[in-house]
CSV table of C-alpha atoms and ligand atoms in Angstrom, one decimal:
chain,number,residue,atom,x,y,z
B,1,MET,CA,42.6,159.2,115.1
B,2,PRO,CA,44.6,162.3,116.2
B,3,GLN,CA,47.8,162.3,114.1
B,4,ASP,CA,51.1,164.1,115.1
B,5,LEU,CA,52.8,166.0,112.8
B,6,GLN,CA,55.9,163.7,112.7
B,7,GLN,CA,53.8,160.7,111.9
B,8,VAL,CA,52.4,162.7,109.2
B,9,ASN,CA,55.4,163.9,107.8
B,10,ALA,CA,57.3,160.5,108.4
B,11,PRO,CA,56.5,159.0,104.9
B,12,LEU,CA,58.3,162.2,103.5
B,13,ILE,CA,61.8,161.4,104.5
B,14,GLY,CA,64.0,160.6,101.9
B,15,VAL,CA,61.4,161.5,99.3
B,16,PRO,CA,63.3,164.4,96.8
B,17,GLY,CA,61.3,167.9,97.1
B,18,GLY,CA,59.8,166.5,100.4
B,19,ARG,CA,60.8,169.6,102.6
B,20,HIS,CA,57.8,171.5,100.3
B,21,LEU,CA,55.4,168.8,101.0
B,22,LEU,CA,55.4,169.2,104.6
B,23,ASP,CA,52.3,169.4,106.8
B,24,THR,CA,52.6,172.6,108.9
B,25,PRO,CA,53.7,174.5,111.2
B,26,ALA,CA,56.8,172.3,111.4
B,27,LEU,CA,59.9,173.1,113.1
B,28,LEU,CA,62.9,173.0,110.6
B,29,ILE,CA,66.7,172.1,111.2
B,30,ASP,CA,69.0,172.9,108.1
B,31,LEU,CA,71.5,169.8,108.8
B,32,PRO,CA,74.5,171.1,107.1
B,33,ALA,CA,74.2,174.7,108.8
B,34,MET,CA,73.9,173.1,112.3
B,35,ALA,CA,76.5,170.6,111.6
B,36,ARG,CA,78.9,173.7,110.7
B,37,ASN,CA,77.9,175.5,113.9
B,38,ILE,CA,78.8,172.5,116.0
B,39,GLU,CA,82.1,172.3,114.3
B,40,ARG,CA,83.1,175.7,114.5
B,41,MET,CA,82.1,176.3,118.2
B,42,ALA,CA,83.9,173.1,119.1
B,43,ALA,CA,86.9,174.2,116.9
B,44,PHE,CA,86.8,177.4,118.5
B,45,ALA,CA,87.1,176.4,122.0
B,46,LYS,CA,89.9,173.7,121.2
B,47,ALA,CA,92.4,176.6,119.6
B,48,ARG,CA,91.4,178.7,122.8
B,49,GLY,CA,92.4,175.9,125.0
B,50,ILE,CA,89.1,176.1,126.9
B,51,ASN,CA,86.3,173.3,127.3
B,52,LEU,CA,83.0,173.4,126.2
B,53,ARG,CA,79.7,172.2,128.0
B,54,PRO,CA,77.0,173.5,125.6
B,55,HIS,CA,73.7,174.2,127.2
B,56,VAL,CA,70.7,172.0,126.0
B,57,LYS,CA,68.2,174.4,127.4
B,58,THR,CA,68.1,175.5,123.5
B,59,HIS,CA,67.6,172.4,122.1
B,60,LYS,CA,66.5,169.9,124.1
B,61,SER,CA,67.5,167.1,122.1
B,62,VAL,CA,69.8,163.8,122.9
B,63,GLU,CA,70.7,163.4,119.3
B,64,ILE,CA,72.3,167.0,119.0
B,65,ALA,CA,73.8,166.5,122.6
B,66,ARG,CA,75.4,163.5,120.8
B,67,ARG,CA,76.7,165.6,118.1
B,68,GLN,CA,78.0,168.1,120.4
B,69,VAL,CA,79.9,165.7,122.5
B,70,ALA,CA,81.2,163.6,119.3
B,71,ALA,CA,82.4,167.1,117.9
B,72,GLY,CA,84.7,167.6,121.4
B,73,ALA,CA,82.4,168.9,124.3
B,74,ILE,CA,83.0,167.4,127.4
B,75,GLY,CA,79.2,167.2,128.5
B,76,VAL,CA,76.4,169.2,128.7
B,77,SER,CA,74.5,172.1,130.8
B,78,CYS,CA,70.8,171.7,131.5
B,79,VAL,CA,68.6,174.2,133.4
B,80,THR,CA,65.8,171.8,134.5
B,81,MET,CA,65.8,168.3,136.1
B,82,GLY,CA,63.9,167.1,133.4
B,83,GLU,CA,66.3,168.1,130.8
B,84,ALA,CA,69.3,166.4,133.0
B,85,GLU,CA,67.3,163.3,133.2
B,86,VAL,CA,66.5,162.8,129.6
B,87,MET,CA,70.3,163.6,129.2
B,88,VAL,CA,71.4,160.9,131.8
B,89,GLN,CA,68.9,158.9,130.1
B,90,GLY,CA,70.4,159.3,126.5
B,91,GLY,CA,73.8,158.2,127.7
B,92,ILE,CA,75.5,162.1,127.6
B,93,PRO,CA,78.1,162.3,130.1
B,94,GLY,CA,79.1,165.5,131.8
B,95,VAL,CA,75.4,167.1,133.1
B,96,LEU,CA,76.1,170.2,134.7
B,97,ILE,CA,72.7,171.3,136.4
B,98,THR,CA,72.9,175.3,136.4
B,99,SER,CA,70.1,176.1,138.3
B,100,PRO,CA,69.9,175.1,142.4
B,101,ALA,CA,67.6,172.0,143.3
B,102,VAL,CA,65.8,173.2,146.2
B,103,THR,CA,62.4,171.5,146.8
B,104,PRO,CA,62.5,168.1,148.4
B,105,SER,CA,60.9,166.8,145.0
B,106,LYS,CA,63.8,168.2,142.7
B,107,ILE,CA,66.6,167.0,145.5
B,108,ALA,CA,65.0,163.4,145.5
B,109,ARG,CA,64.9,163.2,141.7
B,110,LEU,CA,68.8,165.0,141.8
B,111,ILE,CA,69.8,162.2,144.0
B,112,LYS,CA,68.0,159.6,142.1
B,113,LEU,CA,69.7,160.7,138.8
B,114,ALA,CA,73.1,161.0,140.6
B,115,GLN,CA,72.9,157.6,141.9
B,116,ARG,CA,72.1,156.3,138.1
B,117,ALA,CA,75.1,157.9,136.4
B,118,ARG,CA,78.7,157.3,136.8
B,119,PRO,CA,80.3,159.7,139.8
B,120,GLY,CA,81.1,163.2,138.7
B,121,ASP,CA,78.5,162.7,135.4
B,122,VAL,CA,75.6,164.9,137.4
B,123,MET,CA,76.6,168.0,138.9
B,124,VAL,CA,74.5,170.8,140.3
B,125,VAL,CA,74.9,174.3,141.4
B,126,VAL,CA,73.9,175.7,145.0
B,127,ASP,CA,73.5,179.8,146.2
B,128,ASN,CA,72.1,179.3,149.7
B,129,PRO,CA,73.4,177.4,153.0
B,130,GLN,CA,70.6,175.8,153.7
B,131,ASN,CA,70.6,174.1,150.4
B,132,VAL,CA,73.9,172.6,151.0
B,133,ALA,CA,72.8,171.2,154.1
B,134,GLU,CA,69.7,169.8,152.6
B,135,LEU,CA,71.9,168.6,149.9
B,136,ALA,CA,74.4,167.0,152.0
B,137,ARG,CA,71.6,165.2,154.1
B,138,ALA,CA,70.0,163.6,150.8
B,139,ALA,CA,73.4,162.6,149.5
B,140,SER,CA,73.8,160.3,152.2
B,141,GLN,CA,71.9,157.8,150.4
B,142,LEU,CA,74.4,157.8,147.4
B,143,THR,CA,77.2,155.4,147.0
B,144,HIS,CA,79.3,158.3,146.0
B,145,PRO,CA,79.7,162.1,146.9
B,146,LEU,CA,77.8,164.7,145.1
B,147,ASP,CA,79.2,166.9,142.7
B,148,VAL,CA,78.5,170.4,143.7
B,149,LEU,CA,79.8,174.0,142.2
B,150,VAL,CA,78.9,177.2,143.7
B,151,ASP,CA,77.2,179.6,141.9
B,152,TYR,CA,77.9,183.4,141.6
B,153,GLY,CA,75.0,185.6,140.7
B,154,ALA,CA,77.6,187.6,138.0
B,155,GLY,CA,75.8,191.0,138.9
B,156,TYR,CA,72.7,189.5,137.0
B,157,ASN,CA,71.7,187.7,140.5
B,158,ARG,CA,69.2,185.7,138.7
B,159,THR,CA,70.5,182.9,140.7
B,160,GLY,CA,73.8,182.9,142.4
B,161,ALA,CA,75.3,184.0,145.5
B,162,ALA,CA,75.6,187.9,145.3
B,163,THR,CA,79.3,188.5,146.6
B,164,GLN,CA,82.7,187.1,146.9
B,165,ALA,CA,82.4,186.6,150.5
B,166,LYS,CA,79.1,184.7,150.2
B,167,VAL,CA,80.8,182.6,147.4
B,168,LEU,CA,83.8,181.7,149.5
B,169,GLU,CA,81.3,181.1,152.7
B,170,LEU,CA,79.5,178.5,150.6
B,171,ALA,CA,82.3,177.2,149.0
B,172,ALA,CA,83.6,176.5,152.5
B,173,LEU,CA,80.5,174.8,153.5
B,174,VAL,CA,80.5,172.4,150.9
B,175,ALA,CA,84.0,171.4,151.1
B,176,ALA,CA,83.3,170.8,154.9
B,177,GLU,CA,80.8,168.3,153.8
B,178,PRO,CA,82.0,164.8,153.6
B,179,ARG,CA,79.0,164.0,151.4
B,180,LEU,CA,79.3,166.6,148.7
B,181,ARG,CA,82.4,167.2,146.4
B,182,LEU,CA,83.2,170.8,145.6
B,183,ARG,CA,84.2,171.0,142.1
B,184,GLY,CA,84.0,174.5,141.2
B,185,LEU,CA,82.1,177.9,140.2
B,186,GLN,CA,79.4,179.0,137.9
B,187,SER,CA,79.5,182.3,136.7
B,188,TYR,CA,76.5,183.0,134.1
B,189,ALA,CA,75.9,186.6,133.0
B,190,GLY,CA,72.7,186.5,131.0
B,191,ASN,CA,72.3,190.5,131.1
B,192,LEU,CA,75.3,190.5,129.0
B,193,GLN,CA,74.6,188.0,126.2
B,194,HIS,CA,72.5,190.5,124.2
B,195,ILE,CA,74.0,193.4,124.4
B,196,VAL,CA,74.1,194.5,121.0
B,197,ALA,CA,77.1,197.2,120.7
B,198,ARG,CA,80.3,194.8,120.6
B,199,ASP,CA,82.4,197.2,122.7
B,200,GLU,CA,79.8,197.9,125.6
B,201,ARG,CA,79.5,193.8,125.5
B,202,ARG,CA,83.3,193.2,125.6
B,203,ALA,CA,83.7,195.8,128.8
B,204,ALA,CA,81.0,194.3,130.7
B,205,ALA,CA,82.6,190.9,130.2
B,206,ALA,CA,85.8,192.1,131.0
B,207,GLY,CA,84.7,193.5,134.1
B,208,LEU,CA,82.7,190.4,134.8
B,209,ARG,CA,86.2,188.3,134.3
B,210,GLU,CA,88.2,190.3,136.5
B,211,THR,CA,85.4,189.4,139.1
B,212,VAL,CA,85.3,186.0,138.6
B,213,ALA,CA,89.3,185.6,138.6
B,214,GLY,CA,89.5,187.5,141.8
B,215,ILE,CA,87.1,185.0,143.6
B,216,VAL,CA,88.7,182.2,142.3
B,217,ALA,CA,92.2,183.5,143.0
B,218,ALA,CA,90.7,183.7,146.8
B,219,ALA,CA,89.4,180.4,146.8
B,220,ARG,CA,92.6,178.8,145.7
B,221,ARG,CA,94.4,181.0,148.6
B,222,GLN,CA,91.9,179.4,151.0
B,223,GLY,CA,92.7,175.8,149.6
B,224,LEU,CA,89.2,175.5,148.2
B,225,ASN,CA,88.9,173.4,144.6
B,226,PHE,CA,87.4,175.4,141.9
B,227,ASP,CA,89.0,173.3,139.0
B,228,ILE,CA,85.7,173.9,137.0
B,229,VAL,CA,85.0,177.5,136.5
B,230,THR,CA,81.7,177.7,134.0
B,231,GLY,CA,79.8,180.5,132.5
B,232,ALA,CA,79.3,182.4,129.1
B,233,GLY,CA,76.6,182.0,126.8
B,234,THR,CA,76.8,182.8,122.6
B,235,GLY,CA,76.9,186.6,123.3
B,236,THR,CA,80.1,186.5,125.2
B,237,HIS,CA,81.7,183.1,124.0
B,238,ASP,CA,84.6,184.7,122.4
B,239,LEU,CA,85.2,187.5,125.0
B,240,ASP,CA,84.9,184.8,127.9
B,241,THR,CA,88.0,182.7,126.4
B,242,GLN,CA,90.5,185.4,127.5
B,243,GLU,CA,92.8,185.9,130.4
B,244,ASN,CA,92.0,182.1,131.7
B,245,ALA,CA,89.4,183.4,133.6
B,246,PHE,CA,86.8,180.5,132.6
B,247,THR,CA,87.7,177.0,132.0
B,248,GLU,CA,84.7,176.2,130.0
B,249,LEU,CA,81.8,177.7,128.0
B,250,GLN,CA,78.0,177.0,128.4
B,251,ALA,CA,76.8,178.6,125.4
B,252,GLY,CA,74.0,177.1,123.7
B,253,SER,CA,72.0,179.3,121.0
B,254,TYR,CA,75.2,178.8,119.0
B,255,VAL,CA,73.7,175.6,117.7
B,256,PHE,CA,70.7,177.5,116.2
B,257,MET,CA,71.0,181.1,116.2
B,258,ASP,CA,67.8,183.3,115.7
B,259,ALA,CA,67.0,186.9,114.7
B,260,GLU,CA,67.9,188.3,117.8
B,261,TYR,CA,71.7,186.7,118.4
B,262,THR,CA,72.5,187.1,114.6
B,263,ASN,CA,71.7,190.7,115.1
B,264,VAL,CA,74.0,190.7,118.3
B,265,LEU,CA,76.8,188.6,116.5
B,266,ALA,CA,77.0,190.7,113.6
B,267,SER,CA,77.5,193.8,115.5
B,268,GLY,CA,80.7,196.0,115.3
B,269,GLY,CA,80.7,195.2,111.4
B,270,GLN,CA,81.7,191.3,111.7
B,271,PRO,CA,79.8,188.8,110.4
B,272,SER,CA,78.2,186.3,112.7
B,273,PRO,CA,80.4,183.3,113.0
B,274,PHE,CA,77.3,181.1,113.2
B,275,GLU,CA,74.6,180.6,110.8
B,276,VAL,CA,70.7,180.5,111.1
B,277,SER,CA,70.1,176.6,111.1
B,278,LEU,CA,66.4,176.6,112.9
B,279,PHE,CA,63.6,177.6,111.0
B,280,VAL,CA,59.7,177.3,111.0
B,281,GLN,CA,57.8,176.3,108.1
B,282,THR,CA,54.4,177.8,107.8
B,283,ALA,CA,51.7,177.6,105.1
B,284,VAL,CA,49.6,180.2,103.7
B,285,VAL,CA,46.0,179.6,104.6
B,286,SER,CA,44.3,182.5,103.3
B,287,THR,CA,45.0,185.1,100.6
B,288,ASN,CA,41.5,187.1,100.5
B,289,ALA,CA,42.7,190.2,102.3
B,290,ALA,CA,44.1,193.0,100.3
B,291,ASP,CA,47.4,193.7,102.1
B,292,TRP,CA,48.2,190.2,103.4
B,293,VAL,CA,48.3,186.8,103.3
B,294,THR,CA,47.9,184.5,106.4
B,295,VAL,CA,50.1,181.9,107.4
B,296,ASP,CA,49.5,179.0,110.0
B,297,GLY,CA,51.8,180.1,112.5
B,298,GLY,CA,51.1,182.0,115.4
B,299,THR,CA,52.0,182.5,119.3
B,300,LYS,CA,51.6,178.8,119.7
B,301,CYS,CA,54.7,178.6,116.9
B,302,PHE,CA,56.8,181.2,117.7
B,303,SER,CA,58.0,182.7,120.9
B,304,THR,CA,56.9,186.2,121.3
B,305,ASP,CA,59.5,188.0,123.7
B,306,SER,CA,62.0,189.0,121.0
B,307,GLY,CA,60.5,190.5,118.3
B,308,VAL,CA,58.8,189.0,115.2
B,309,PRO,CA,60.0,186.2,112.9
B,310,LEU,CA,61.7,187.2,109.8
B,311,VAL,CA,61.0,185.7,106.4
B,312,ALA,CA,63.7,183.2,105.3
B,313,LYS,CA,62.2,181.5,102.3
B,314,GLY,CA,59.3,181.1,100.3
B,315,ALA,CA,58.2,184.8,100.3
B,316,ASP,CA,60.0,188.5,99.3
B,317,THR,CA,62.6,188.5,102.7
B,318,ALA,CA,61.4,192.1,102.9
B,319,SER,CA,58.0,191.0,103.6
B,320,ARG,CA,56.6,191.7,107.5
B,321,TYR,CA,55.3,189.2,109.9
B,322,ALA,CA,52.7,190.4,112.4
B,323,PHE,CA,51.6,187.9,115.1
B,324,PHE,CA,47.6,187.2,114.2
B,325,GLY,CA,46.5,185.2,117.3
B,326,ASP,CA,47.5,182.0,118.4
B,327,GLU,CA,47.5,179.7,115.5
B,328,HIS,CA,48.0,182.6,112.7
B,329,GLY,CA,50.7,185.0,111.2
B,330,LYS,CA,50.0,187.9,109.0
B,331,LEU,CA,52.5,188.1,106.1
B,332,MET,CA,52.4,191.3,104.4
B,333,PRO,CA,54.4,191.6,101.3
B,334,VAL,CA,56.2,194.6,100.5
B,335,GLN,CA,56.7,194.3,96.9
B,336,GLY,CA,56.5,191.7,94.1
B,337,SER,CA,54.1,188.8,94.1
B,338,ARG,CA,52.1,187.5,97.1
B,339,PRO,CA,52.7,183.7,98.0
B,340,ALA,CA,49.9,181.8,96.7
B,341,LEU,CA,47.5,179.8,98.9
B,342,GLY,CA,48.9,176.5,99.9
B,343,ALA,CA,52.7,178.0,99.6
B,344,ARG,CA,55.2,177.3,102.3
B,345,VAL,CA,57.0,180.4,103.9
B,346,GLU,CA,59.9,179.8,106.2
B,347,PHE,CA,60.6,182.0,109.0
B,348,VAL,CA,63.8,182.9,111.2
B,349,THR,CA,62.7,182.4,114.8
B,350,PRO,CA,62.8,185.4,117.1
B,351,HIS,CA,64.2,183.7,119.8
B,352,CYS,CA,65.3,179.9,119.3
B,353,ASP,CA,64.9,178.2,122.8
B,354,PRO,CA,61.3,179.0,123.7
B,355,THR,CA,60.3,178.2,120.3
B,356,VAL,CA,61.5,175.0,120.1
B,357,ASN,CA,59.8,174.3,123.5
B,358,LEU,CA,56.5,174.9,121.7
B,359,HIS,CA,57.2,171.9,119.0
B,360,ASP,CA,57.3,168.2,119.5
B,361,ALA,CA,60.0,167.4,116.7
B,362,TYR,CA,62.4,168.7,114.3
B,363,HIS,CA,62.2,168.1,110.8
B,364,VAL,CA,65.9,167.7,109.4
B,365,VAL,CA,66.4,168.9,106.2
B,366,GLU,CA,69.4,168.7,103.5
B,367,GLY,CA,68.6,171.0,100.8
B,368,GLY,CA,64.9,169.9,99.5
B,369,THR,CA,65.0,166.9,101.2
B,370,LEU,CA,63.4,165.6,104.6
B,371,VAL,CA,66.3,163.3,106.1
B,372,ALA,CA,64.9,162.6,109.6
B,373,ILE,CA,62.8,163.6,112.3
B,374,TRP,CA,64.0,164.2,115.7
B,375,PRO,CA,61.8,164.6,118.8
B,376,VAL,CA,62.7,167.6,121.1
B,377,ASP,CA,63.0,164.9,124.0
B,378,ALA,CA,62.8,167.4,126.8
B,379,ARG,CA,60.2,169.5,125.6
B,380,GLY,CA,58.3,170.5,128.7
B,381,LYS,CA,60.2,168.4,130.9
B,382,ARG,CA,60.8,170.4,134.3
N,401,PLP,C1,72.8,179.2,133.0
N,401,PLP,C2,72.8,179.3,131.3
N,401,PLP,N1,74.0,179.1,130.7
N,401,PLP,C3,74.4,179.1,129.6
N,401,PLP,C4,73.0,179.9,128.7
N,401,PLP,C5,73.2,179.7,127.0
N,401,PLP,O1,73.5,180.9,126.6
N,401,PLP,P1,73.0,181.3,125.4
N,401,PLP,O2,71.9,180.6,124.7
N,401,PLP,O3,72.9,182.8,125.2
N,401,PLP,O4,74.0,180.6,124.6
N,401,PLP,C6,71.9,180.1,129.6
N,401,PLP,C7,71.1,180.6,128.7
N,401,PLP,O5,69.9,181.2,129.1
N,401,PLP,C8,71.7,179.9,130.5
N,401,PLP,O6,70.8,180.2,131.4
């Protein structure tokens, strides 16, 4: 009978030293580190008087969303309809869908979801007049108006209206539709989040905030309701609390961190305020080569878009990893002893979000003990 990794590992919950007996490759959460990240971001937002609506694209987990809300988040941001469905089903309030719902099937799912949730607990962004008209038509099936934010492209233009004039035009269209309720503006600049040089990141984020403040002021002069101004990722979370341009932060990766973001947030000589709490544990499955050992984690286990995993535990941290196919990695010790056959080696992931989506479950550890296994609830949910 085929067995899931989580079924195999479940008997280890609570067993002293169980972390080192896991069947691999296993996605790990260091629970105390994650709890500190959640608390730190919540305390930071509270101290700056800004709301937090963390993006669940990072973790896709109802349990983690619950912990973020319990720490003070006003809701969550989702990018796929599937993530939003999972969060509403899990009882998470304040769900904002940060990408437009355009096709008939997505609009139908959105309407069903909005009907199921309390009024205001499902919001969606728009960036096109045709989409506004289609949403308004579909929202006639709802017993309450559909909550809508206008998406601004923020110079990044992955989604979003490209100019202030287009944003205002869309906002006026939404406001004129009785079945829609205009709630505000989204401005997410994904291109700024990973700028490594802090001065450069600071200047770019300041420029965007000035533009956003101008758009919001113009909208308010026209009597358009922009109560919510949402944006910012982990890379600009501290910058985007300035000047009250935004009313809320959508940061996601801070909860786990990864190799890339640790490098970004540690730039400018300050340590990253968030700790790495997500790891992948692998086992050494072959030791016959002279210059490396082979571990059981490859491209089906780590995302490949942001460099290579970094050794965290179980081998010299100076050892280098190289992808060695779908299921394997090449671990090249620089000095000292080589990990033995069957030894566990844990890695910091290159990029947390897409790595999580490669796994079914989180193995939640405290020190050497496995304390829980949580599903990656919205894994693969489109
Ligand atoms: C629209 C939107 N908001 C927020 C985030 C979260 O950003 P980060 O993971 O950098 O904190 C993302 C990430 O891609 C995003 O696409």
